[in-house]
């Protein structure tokens, strides 16, 4: 519709006018905004670029100590990065072996044999234990005998440091023990060298006087559970002399050690402890024996793989008797990595019980590639592995045993050091200069 000739029409056009003198200030920062940006670029960001590499070098990728002992096999990866580390340095005050792999280690079918001959003297209501870290595929063969009545063995699956639950203070609370879910897989056999008469049982006494009985056919024990533990008669194994005793190692000593910061433990030393070594006799009531065993079973409630007594023999006076005399023998096949403890204790108010045992341990070994790119260090105290940029490389360290025997010695410290890659760290100071130059364009 067109407006009539008599109407006034007014049109508005919104235009912003600016002075010609202010044209250079349009779109630029000024005032408080400009001051804030300037402070960030000259103070905050440069400070971050200075603190970040220092934090990475001295905190994230600082030297990492590892407490190792003979027979330890450890994957070293904490505090190491192929981006920020040009080389991986290892140093220890005893000789060790190391290898650098392009990928994660592979467990081979070959086994390493370790034999331990142990002698224990256990007063009433005392214990002594031997702990092993075992990988899948390992086996532990144990022959054991006692001179007097009351000797018992308890096999449990536990943690790195075996908890005591106040057993050293002789806890007197009474509870029944809950067996591990794999207790029905246990069969134990006693062998006599003369008549070879075998007594097979699947009963496991518990504190309240009841018993757990296996009603299933013991010939068909095959499943995917974590551990299979059974006892049987096997061939005699050749004799080897153990040259020194293992280090007595209890929970309090472990607390004061250098913290073991290990990414993946492949093999470690044998743990040894108990309260029979420094035992001092003290008065107790008639229920002390039962209360000690009650507390022991209750402490490892749900982790017990085997609890059983073994018959005494007055001929059990030394290790040699285990080769020819009556004995109980266990074969422990491991299908899951973990810590396993063999706890020996005595319930004899009259005699200090002598217990003799032979451990034959067959441990899996690592499959080492033989290609030309594999780098190794053998029988040295210091080793340096160059690291390629952005590559997932693994370093394995082994502290070898002398002639296959574990010697008595304290833990030694392995120092793992990341040698900085300067081509990466130089980025930070260069970025600071770029920021400062950028301030000229604010």
XYZ file of C-alpha atoms in Angstrom:
442
model
C 0.000 0.000 0.000
C 1.405 3.384 -0.927
C 1.045 6.234 1.525
C -1.314 9.034 0.579
C 0.115 12.321 -0.493
C -1.126 14.028 2.628
C 0.856 11.796 5.110
C 4.375 12.527 6.362
C 6.767 9.567 6.215
C 9.978 9.609 8.253
C 12.823 7.064 7.670
C 15.498 6.316 10.322
C 18.938 4.949 9.428
C 21.047 3.758 12.446
C 24.654 4.816 11.846
C 27.437 5.101 14.426
C 29.836 7.950 13.871
C 33.397 7.904 15.160
C 36.109 10.481 15.145
C 38.841 10.059 12.576
C 41.401 10.416 15.383
C 40.039 7.295 17.154
C 40.052 4.936 14.172
C 43.368 3.300 15.238
C 41.909 2.299 18.623
C 38.941 0.355 17.244
C 39.303 -3.433 18.018
C 42.416 -3.087 20.223
C 42.712 -3.923 23.946
C 42.967 -1.197 26.430
C 42.475 -0.545 30.096
C 42.060 -3.396 32.607
C 41.791 -6.101 29.942
C 45.134 -5.226 28.497
C 46.815 -5.241 31.913
C 45.381 -8.677 32.767
C 46.577 -10.251 29.502
C 50.002 -8.699 29.933
C 50.352 -10.105 33.454
C 49.301 -13.581 32.340
C 51.780 -13.661 29.468
C 54.694 -12.250 31.432
C 54.135 -13.857 34.857
C 51.651 -16.742 35.083
C 52.472 -18.675 31.910
C 56.272 -18.297 32.217
C 56.035 -19.479 35.844
C 54.102 -22.568 34.740
C 56.609 -23.243 31.997
C 59.419 -23.082 34.547
C 57.708 -25.144 37.280
C 56.395 -27.887 34.966
C 59.761 -29.251 33.756
C 61.195 -29.028 37.273
C 58.225 -30.969 38.640
C 58.524 -33.595 35.919
C 62.256 -34.012 36.414
C 62.408 -34.070 40.218
C 59.017 -35.556 41.158
C 57.324 -37.519 38.361
C 60.535 -38.879 36.833
C 62.726 -38.774 39.936
C 65.006 -41.639 40.943
C 63.009 -44.654 42.144
C 64.545 -47.011 44.762
C 63.634 -50.715 44.697
C 64.365 -52.975 47.685
C 65.539 -56.238 46.126
C 67.170 -59.414 47.296
C 68.480 -62.590 45.714
C 66.082 -64.376 43.331
C 63.995 -61.221 42.704
C 62.811 -60.695 39.119
C 61.152 -57.294 38.681
C 59.738 -55.273 35.824
C 61.068 -51.704 36.195
C 58.711 -49.108 34.774
C 57.822 -46.571 37.468
C 59.337 -43.126 36.913
C 60.232 -43.919 33.301
C 58.806 -42.397 30.109
C 59.992 -42.804 26.542
C 58.981 -39.172 25.892
C 60.878 -37.456 28.712
C 63.689 -40.016 29.190
C 66.560 -40.383 26.729
C 68.035 -43.312 28.661
C 67.211 -45.613 31.567
C 69.989 -46.024 34.123
C 70.151 -48.817 36.736
C 72.609 -48.969 39.628
C 73.008 -51.363 42.564
C 75.797 -52.288 44.973
C 75.615 -55.969 43.996
C 75.672 -57.571 40.590
C 72.446 -58.054 38.658
C 71.158 -59.001 35.219
C 68.894 -56.786 33.123
C 67.254 -56.921 29.730
C 65.324 -54.375 27.673
C 62.360 -55.720 25.692
C 60.239 -54.083 23.030
C 57.077 -55.459 24.614
C 55.782 -56.976 27.824
C 57.623 -60.109 29.027
C 56.303 -63.552 28.139
C 56.360 -66.465 30.583
C 57.945 -69.549 29.053
C 57.265 -73.221 29.745
C 60.733 -73.748 31.209
C 61.073 -73.916 34.986
C 63.743 -72.792 37.443
C 64.333 -75.228 40.297
C 65.003 -73.989 43.834
C 65.431 -76.427 46.736
C 65.214 -75.337 50.373
C 65.979 -77.587 53.337
C 64.503 -76.204 56.541
C 64.822 -77.191 60.191
C 62.435 -75.762 62.794
C 62.143 -76.129 66.562
C 58.706 -75.052 67.704
C 57.697 -74.726 71.364
C 54.035 -75.001 72.246
C 51.788 -72.307 70.774
C 54.404 -70.893 68.412
C 54.586 -70.723 64.645
C 57.100 -70.332 61.866
C 56.174 -69.587 58.265
C 57.720 -69.559 54.809
C 56.132 -67.376 52.157
C 56.545 -67.471 48.385
C 55.426 -65.211 45.573
C 54.429 -67.638 42.832
C 53.416 -67.063 39.249
C 50.888 -69.082 37.331
C 52.397 -72.402 36.368
C 54.698 -72.747 39.386
C 54.695 -75.835 41.589
C 55.781 -76.338 45.195
C 56.614 -79.836 46.402
C 56.951 -80.127 50.187
C 58.118 -83.119 52.233
C 57.694 -82.715 55.972
C 57.952 -84.745 59.177
C 57.990 -84.073 62.934
C 59.621 -85.807 65.860
C 56.814 -85.323 68.393
C 53.050 -85.230 68.305
C 51.115 -82.003 67.744
C 52.821 -80.639 64.616
C 50.456 -79.076 62.097
C 50.679 -77.265 58.785
C 48.485 -74.447 57.529
C 48.632 -73.283 53.906
C 47.044 -69.911 53.199
C 46.813 -67.467 50.352
C 47.647 -63.983 51.575
C 49.194 -60.605 50.856
C 52.797 -59.444 50.558
C 53.156 -58.912 54.310
C 51.533 -61.756 56.200
C 49.251 -60.316 58.860
C 49.540 -61.741 62.378
C 46.183 -60.646 63.866
C 47.754 -60.376 67.308
C 48.900 -63.998 67.293
C 52.142 -63.009 68.979
C 50.015 -61.773 71.886
C 48.052 -65.044 71.895
C 44.551 -63.884 71.121
C 42.039 -65.989 73.026
C 38.845 -65.327 71.032
C 37.191 -68.495 69.757
C 35.687 -68.781 66.309
C 35.379 -71.583 63.810
C 37.559 -71.365 60.722
C 36.039 -70.887 57.287
C 37.868 -72.861 54.650
C 38.878 -71.457 51.279
C 36.449 -72.419 48.522
C 39.085 -74.807 47.149
C 39.408 -76.973 50.252
C 37.634 -79.894 48.517
C 40.501 -80.136 46.079
C 42.901 -81.212 48.845
C 44.119 -84.777 49.193
C 47.000 -85.756 51.466
C 48.939 -89.022 51.597
C 51.370 -90.497 54.109
C 54.094 -92.824 52.838
C 56.150 -95.408 54.678
C 59.409 -96.388 53.016
C 59.221 -99.995 54.303
C 55.649 -101.087 53.782
C 54.588 -98.181 51.547
C 51.284 -98.238 53.414
C 49.154 -95.267 52.442
C 46.548 -93.516 54.528
C 44.363 -91.189 52.525
C 42.026 -88.728 54.166
C 39.983 -85.728 53.129
C 38.910 -84.551 56.570
C 39.767 -81.129 57.904
C 39.266 -80.668 61.654
C 37.928 -77.354 62.828
C 37.870 -75.792 66.263
C 34.282 -76.419 67.239
C 34.808 -80.203 67.032
C 33.147 -80.673 63.664
C 34.780 -81.631 60.411
C 34.489 -80.880 56.721
C 34.408 -83.988 54.577
C 34.847 -84.344 50.854
C 32.029 -86.471 49.430
C 33.120 -86.062 45.819
C 35.325 -88.356 43.753
C 38.932 -87.212 44.283
C 39.864 -88.612 40.896
C 37.953 -85.872 39.060
C 39.379 -82.713 40.554
C 39.643 -80.415 37.539
C 38.306 -76.858 37.413
C 39.269 -73.270 36.662
C 39.766 -72.197 40.265
C 42.756 -70.140 41.243
C 44.779 -72.799 43.100
C 44.923 -76.573 43.156
C 46.498 -78.105 46.231
C 46.809 -81.836 46.635
C 49.148 -84.221 48.372
C 50.513 -87.396 46.840
C 53.465 -89.775 46.737
C 56.211 -88.840 44.284
C 59.700 -90.003 43.389
C 62.602 -89.086 45.605
C 64.417 -85.923 44.577
C 68.206 -85.612 44.649
C 69.844 -84.114 47.731
C 71.244 -80.616 47.711
C 72.870 -78.905 50.678
C 71.446 -75.540 51.661
C 74.509 -73.455 52.497
C 72.888 -70.778 54.605
C 69.577 -70.143 56.333
C 67.085 -67.595 55.010
C 66.777 -64.214 56.642
C 64.303 -64.092 59.531
C 61.881 -61.394 58.484
C 58.825 -60.217 60.478
C 56.203 -57.550 59.918
C 57.904 -54.833 61.965
C 61.078 -55.084 59.909
C 59.125 -54.750 56.698
C 57.648 -51.429 57.806
C 61.090 -49.847 58.163
C 62.343 -50.897 54.772
C 62.454 -48.869 51.613
C 59.004 -49.027 50.052
C 58.961 -51.455 47.191
C 57.487 -49.499 44.275
C 57.091 -52.218 41.676
C 54.866 -52.093 38.650
C 54.731 -55.837 37.999
C 56.428 -58.339 40.258
C 57.593 -61.433 38.412
C 59.478 -63.193 41.185
C 60.661 -62.250 44.639
C 62.432 -63.544 47.692
C 61.128 -66.073 50.194
C 59.501 -64.577 53.279
C 60.327 -66.072 56.656
C 58.925 -65.200 60.054
C 57.152 -66.347 63.183
C 57.393 -66.203 66.952
C 59.199 -69.516 67.530
C 62.652 -68.028 66.924
C 62.656 -65.659 69.909
C 60.270 -67.678 72.058
C 60.332 -67.226 75.820
C 58.171 -69.456 78.000
C 55.391 -67.840 80.018
C 52.565 -69.118 82.210
C 49.248 -69.852 80.535
C 45.983 -71.562 81.361
C 44.798 -74.934 80.129
C 42.953 -73.470 77.140
C 45.990 -71.681 75.710
C 46.687 -74.327 73.097
C 43.181 -74.410 71.737
C 42.880 -70.649 71.865
C 46.114 -70.221 69.891
C 44.929 -72.538 67.133
C 41.506 -70.897 67.181
C 43.056 -67.479 66.722
C 45.336 -68.769 63.988
C 42.502 -70.254 61.950
C 40.279 -67.261 62.561
C 43.033 -64.896 61.401
C 43.126 -66.495 57.957
C 39.428 -67.199 57.775
C 38.424 -67.676 54.135
C 42.034 -67.890 52.893
C 42.892 -71.395 54.116
C 43.876 -73.933 51.481
C 44.954 -76.703 53.830
C 45.054 -77.330 57.577
C 46.231 -80.737 58.719
C 48.395 -82.524 61.287
C 51.196 -84.843 60.230
C 52.174 -87.945 62.203
C 55.223 -87.917 64.478
C 58.176 -90.284 64.238
C 61.004 -90.721 66.703
C 63.228 -91.377 63.687
C 62.559 -87.897 62.305
C 65.800 -86.355 63.525
C 67.150 -84.813 60.343
C 66.575 -83.895 56.722
C 67.816 -87.260 55.478
C 64.840 -89.018 57.059
C 62.545 -87.285 54.578
C 64.127 -89.203 51.719
C 63.553 -92.665 53.180
C 61.167 -92.490 56.116
C 57.475 -91.889 56.648
C 56.462 -88.421 55.627
C 53.655 -86.238 54.398
C 54.135 -84.724 50.959
C 52.324 -81.882 49.243
C 52.248 -80.796 45.616
C 50.943 -77.273 45.118
C 50.129 -76.284 41.529
C 49.619 -72.548 40.994
C 47.227 -71.222 38.358
C 47.124 -67.623 39.653
C 49.856 -65.136 40.620
C 49.989 -64.399 44.328
C 51.576 -64.856 47.758
C 51.314 -68.284 49.385
C 52.381 -69.075 52.949
C 53.252 -72.385 54.583
C 52.689 -71.945 58.327
C 54.015 -74.574 60.743
C 52.901 -74.622 64.385
C 52.945 -77.030 67.304
C 50.367 -78.049 69.901
C 52.538 -79.958 72.356
C 52.676 -78.846 75.983
C 55.559 -81.141 76.914
C 58.163 -81.054 74.148
C 59.785 -78.561 71.819
C 58.783 -80.082 68.522
C 61.436 -80.568 65.832
C 60.064 -80.226 62.305
C 62.019 -80.900 59.115
C 60.944 -79.948 55.634
C 62.210 -79.878 52.052
C 60.746 -77.392 49.580
C 61.249 -78.133 45.892
C 60.028 -75.096 43.977
C 59.784 -74.976 40.203
C 59.245 -71.403 39.036
C 58.355 -70.199 35.519
C 61.045 -68.309 33.628
C 60.863 -65.441 31.163
C 60.990 -66.042 27.425
C 63.867 -63.844 26.229
C 63.969 -62.957 22.497
C 67.230 -63.571 20.682
C 66.999 -60.869 18.020
C 69.809 -58.375 17.527
C 67.791 -55.434 18.900
C 67.496 -56.931 22.378
C 69.817 -55.186 24.841
C 71.132 -56.999 27.907
C 73.405 -56.379 30.881
C 74.870 -59.401 32.658
C 76.553 -59.629 36.045
C 77.240 -55.911 36.461
C 76.444 -53.224 39.034
C 75.495 -50.383 36.656
C 73.658 -50.478 33.350
C 72.285 -47.858 30.931
C 69.640 -48.580 28.314
C 68.998 -45.964 25.580
C 65.309 -45.264 25.013
C 63.744 -44.573 21.657
C 61.169 -41.806 21.431
C 57.543 -42.856 21.891
C 58.299 -46.575 22.165
C 56.786 -48.932 24.727
C 59.931 -50.642 26.012
C 60.208 -52.775 29.150
C 63.217 -53.376 31.395
C 63.432 -56.576 33.461
C 65.931 -56.852 36.332
C 67.006 -60.115 37.958
C 69.128 -60.500 41.076
C 70.685 -63.934 40.517
C 71.180 -66.599 43.146
C 74.525 -68.209 43.803
C 74.423 -71.763 42.454
C 70.646 -71.852 42.818
C 70.750 -71.345 46.590
C 69.226 -68.389 48.392
C 71.814 -66.866 50.695
C 71.216 -64.959 53.877
C 71.599 -61.230 53.309
C 69.753 -57.990 53.728
C 67.832 -56.272 50.983
C 69.867 -54.210 48.565
C 68.666 -51.037 46.880
C 68.356 -50.737 43.117
C 68.249 -47.124 41.896
C 66.288 -46.576 38.688
C 67.126 -43.248 37.032
C 65.504 -41.448 34.106
C 68.125 -39.527 32.152
C 66.250 -36.490 30.765
C 65.641 -36.062 27.039
C 66.895 -32.505 26.486
C 65.221 -32.126 23.098
C 61.855 -32.309 24.895
C 62.738 -30.197 27.934
C 64.132 -27.410 25.687
C 60.577 -26.759 24.508
C 59.709 -25.088 27.804
C 62.312 -22.257 27.761
C 61.658 -21.673 24.075
C 57.960 -21.270 24.853
C 58.818 -18.648 27.498
C 60.706 -16.540 24.962
C 57.819 -16.802 22.505
C 55.443 -15.505 25.161
C 57.675 -12.572 25.980
C 57.947 -11.657 22.306
C 54.196 -11.944 21.993
C 53.774 -9.176 24.550
C 54.944 -6.677 21.921
C 51.778 -7.274 19.916
C 49.337 -6.738 22.765
